[in-house]
Amino acid sequence: MGSLSIWHWLIVGVLVLVLFGGGKLSGLMGDAAKGIKAFKNGLKDDEDEVKTKKAEDEPKA
């Protein structure tokens, strides 16, 4: 009762392709990929800042 069969998913997929078209859908996926890359780079930059701050805060022997 709660699960959808493969036919339901196929119909939903066809409707999405008809509504959004191939070009819009690929553009949307490209934008999502750019967003994920920017998020990962932001996390990486934050980790680098933390490492450099810890290195600056440590007393030098």
Short mmCIF file of N, CA and C in Angstrom, two decimals:
data_model
loop_
_atom_site.label_atom_id
_atom_site.label_comp_id
_atom_site.label_asym_id
_atom_site.label_seq_id
_atom_site.Cartn_x
_atom_site.Cartn_y
_atom_site.Cartn_z
N MET A 1 0.81 -1.18 0.00
CA MET A 1 0.00 0.00 0.00
C MET A 1 0.87 1.26 0.00
N GLY A 2 1.97 1.28 0.76
CA GLY A 2 2.80 2.47 0.86
C GLY A 2 3.90 2.55 -0.17
N SER A 3 4.22 1.45 -0.83
CA SER A 3 5.33 1.48 -1.78
C SER A 3 4.82 1.70 -3.19
N LEU A 4 5.68 2.28 -4.01
CA LEU A 4 5.33 2.52 -5.40
C LEU A 4 6.04 1.49 -6.27
N SER A 5 5.35 1.04 -7.29
CA SER A 5 5.95 0.05 -8.18
C SER A 5 6.85 0.74 -9.19
N ILE A 6 7.55 -0.04 -9.98
CA ILE A 6 8.44 0.49 -11.00
C ILE A 6 7.67 1.32 -12.02
N TRP A 7 6.42 0.96 -12.29
CA TRP A 7 5.62 1.70 -13.26
C TRP A 7 5.31 3.11 -12.77
N HIS A 8 5.08 3.24 -11.48
CA HIS A 8 4.83 4.56 -10.92
C HIS A 8 6.07 5.45 -11.09
N TRP A 9 7.24 4.88 -10.80
CA TRP A 9 8.48 5.66 -10.92
C TRP A 9 8.77 6.01 -12.37
N LEU A 10 8.47 5.12 -13.29
CA LEU A 10 8.67 5.42 -14.72
C LEU A 10 7.78 6.57 -15.17
N ILE A 11 6.54 6.56 -14.73
CA ILE A 11 5.62 7.63 -15.09
C ILE A 11 6.10 8.96 -14.50
N VAL A 12 6.53 8.94 -13.26
CA VAL A 12 7.06 10.16 -12.64
C VAL A 12 8.29 10.66 -13.40
N GLY A 13 9.16 9.75 -13.78
CA GLY A 13 10.36 10.13 -14.54
C GLY A 13 10.03 10.75 -15.88
N VAL A 14 9.07 10.19 -16.58
CA VAL A 14 8.65 10.73 -17.88
C VAL A 14 8.04 12.12 -17.69
N LEU A 15 7.23 12.28 -16.67
CA LEU A 15 6.63 13.59 -16.41
C LEU A 15 7.69 14.65 -16.09
N VAL A 16 8.69 14.27 -15.33
CA VAL A 16 9.76 15.21 -15.01
C VAL A 16 10.51 15.61 -16.28
N LEU A 17 10.80 14.64 -17.14
CA LEU A 17 11.48 14.95 -18.40
C LEU A 17 10.63 15.85 -19.30
N VAL A 18 9.34 15.61 -19.33
CA VAL A 18 8.46 16.42 -20.16
C VAL A 18 8.38 17.85 -19.62
N LEU A 19 8.25 17.98 -18.30
CA LEU A 19 8.11 19.31 -17.70
C LEU A 19 9.40 20.12 -17.75
N PHE A 20 10.51 19.49 -17.42
CA PHE A 20 11.77 20.21 -17.33
C PHE A 20 12.60 20.13 -18.60
N GLY A 21 12.41 19.10 -19.38
CA GLY A 21 13.20 18.94 -20.59
C GLY A 21 14.61 18.48 -20.28
N GLY A 22 15.31 17.99 -21.27
CA GLY A 22 16.66 17.48 -21.06
C GLY A 22 17.66 18.57 -20.74
N GLY A 23 17.57 19.72 -21.41
CA GLY A 23 18.52 20.80 -21.20
C GLY A 23 18.41 21.42 -19.83
N LYS A 24 17.19 21.67 -19.40
CA LYS A 24 17.00 22.28 -18.09
C LYS A 24 17.45 21.34 -16.98
N LEU A 25 17.15 20.07 -17.15
CA LEU A 25 17.51 19.09 -16.12
C LEU A 25 19.03 18.97 -15.99
N SER A 26 19.74 18.91 -17.13
CA SER A 26 21.20 18.80 -17.06
C SER A 26 21.81 20.09 -16.51
N GLY A 27 21.22 21.23 -16.84
CA GLY A 27 21.70 22.49 -16.27
C GLY A 27 21.50 22.54 -14.77
N LEU A 28 20.39 22.02 -14.32
CA LEU A 28 20.10 21.98 -12.89
C LEU A 28 21.10 21.08 -12.16
N MET A 29 21.41 19.96 -12.76
CA MET A 29 22.39 19.05 -12.16
C MET A 29 23.78 19.68 -12.13
N GLY A 30 24.12 20.42 -13.19
CA GLY A 30 25.41 21.11 -13.22
C GLY A 30 25.50 22.15 -12.13
N ASP A 31 24.43 22.90 -11.92
CA ASP A 31 24.41 23.89 -10.85
C ASP A 31 24.51 23.24 -9.48
N ALA A 32 23.86 22.10 -9.32
CA ALA A 32 23.94 21.38 -8.04
C ALA A 32 25.37 20.90 -7.80
N ALA A 33 26.03 20.42 -8.84
CA ALA A 33 27.41 19.96 -8.70
C ALA A 33 28.34 21.12 -8.33
N LYS A 34 28.13 22.28 -8.92
CA LYS A 34 28.93 23.45 -8.58
C LYS A 34 28.72 23.84 -7.12
N GLY A 35 27.49 23.75 -6.66
CA GLY A 35 27.19 24.07 -5.27
C GLY A 35 27.87 23.11 -4.30
N ILE A 36 27.87 21.84 -4.65
CA ILE A 36 28.52 20.84 -3.79
C ILE A 36 30.02 21.08 -3.75
N LYS A 37 30.63 21.39 -4.90
CA LYS A 37 32.07 21.67 -4.94
C LYS A 37 32.40 22.90 -4.12
N ALA A 38 31.58 23.94 -4.21
CA ALA A 38 31.82 25.15 -3.43
C ALA A 38 31.70 24.86 -1.94
N PHE A 39 30.74 24.03 -1.56
CA PHE A 39 30.58 23.65 -0.15
C PHE A 39 31.80 22.89 0.35
N LYS A 40 32.29 21.94 -0.44
CA LYS A 40 33.48 21.18 -0.05
C LYS A 40 34.70 22.08 0.07
N ASN A 41 34.85 23.01 -0.87
CA ASN A 41 35.98 23.94 -0.79
C ASN A 41 35.88 24.83 0.44
N GLY A 42 34.67 25.23 0.80
CA GLY A 42 34.47 26.03 2.00
C GLY A 42 34.86 25.26 3.26
N LEU A 43 34.49 23.98 3.31
CA LEU A 43 34.88 23.16 4.45
C LEU A 43 36.39 23.00 4.52
N LYS A 44 37.00 22.80 3.36
CA LYS A 44 38.45 22.62 3.30
C LYS A 44 39.16 23.89 3.77
N ASP A 45 38.66 25.05 3.34
CA ASP A 45 39.26 26.32 3.76
C ASP A 45 39.13 26.51 5.27
N ASP A 46 37.98 26.13 5.83
CA ASP A 46 37.79 26.25 7.27
C ASP A 46 38.77 25.37 8.03
N GLU A 47 39.00 24.15 7.53
CA GLU A 47 39.95 23.25 8.19
C GLU A 47 41.36 23.82 8.12
N ASP A 48 41.72 24.43 6.99
CA ASP A 48 43.04 25.02 6.85
C ASP A 48 43.22 26.19 7.82
N GLU A 49 42.16 27.00 7.99
CA GLU A 49 42.23 28.11 8.93
C GLU A 49 42.42 27.63 10.36
N VAL A 50 41.74 26.56 10.72
CA VAL A 50 41.86 26.01 12.07
C VAL A 50 43.27 25.50 12.30
N LYS A 51 43.83 24.82 11.31
CA LYS A 51 45.20 24.29 11.44
C LYS A 51 46.21 25.41 11.58
N THR A 52 46.08 26.45 10.78
CA THR A 52 47.04 27.55 10.87
C THR A 52 46.88 28.31 12.18
N LYS A 53 45.66 28.45 12.67
CA LYS A 53 45.44 29.14 13.93
C LYS A 53 46.04 28.36 15.09
N LYS A 54 45.88 27.02 15.04
CA LYS A 54 46.47 26.18 16.10
C LYS A 54 47.99 26.28 16.05
N ALA A 55 48.57 26.31 14.87
CA ALA A 55 50.02 26.40 14.73
C ALA A 55 50.52 27.75 15.26
N GLU A 56 49.75 28.82 15.06
CA GLU A 56 50.13 30.14 15.56
C GLU A 56 49.99 30.23 17.07
N ASP A 57 49.01 29.55 17.64
CA ASP A 57 48.75 29.63 19.08
C ASP A 57 49.72 28.80 19.91
N GLU A 58 50.35 27.79 19.30
CA GLU A 58 51.29 26.95 20.05
C GLU A 58 52.54 27.73 20.38
N PRO A 59 53.00 27.59 21.64
CA PRO A 59 54.24 28.30 22.01
C PRO A 59 55.44 27.68 21.28
N LYS A 60 56.34 28.55 20.87
CA LYS A 60 57.52 28.07 20.15
C LYS A 60 58.61 27.76 21.14
N ALA A 61 59.27 26.64 20.93
CA ALA A 61 60.32 26.20 21.86
C ALA A 61 61.68 26.71 21.48
#
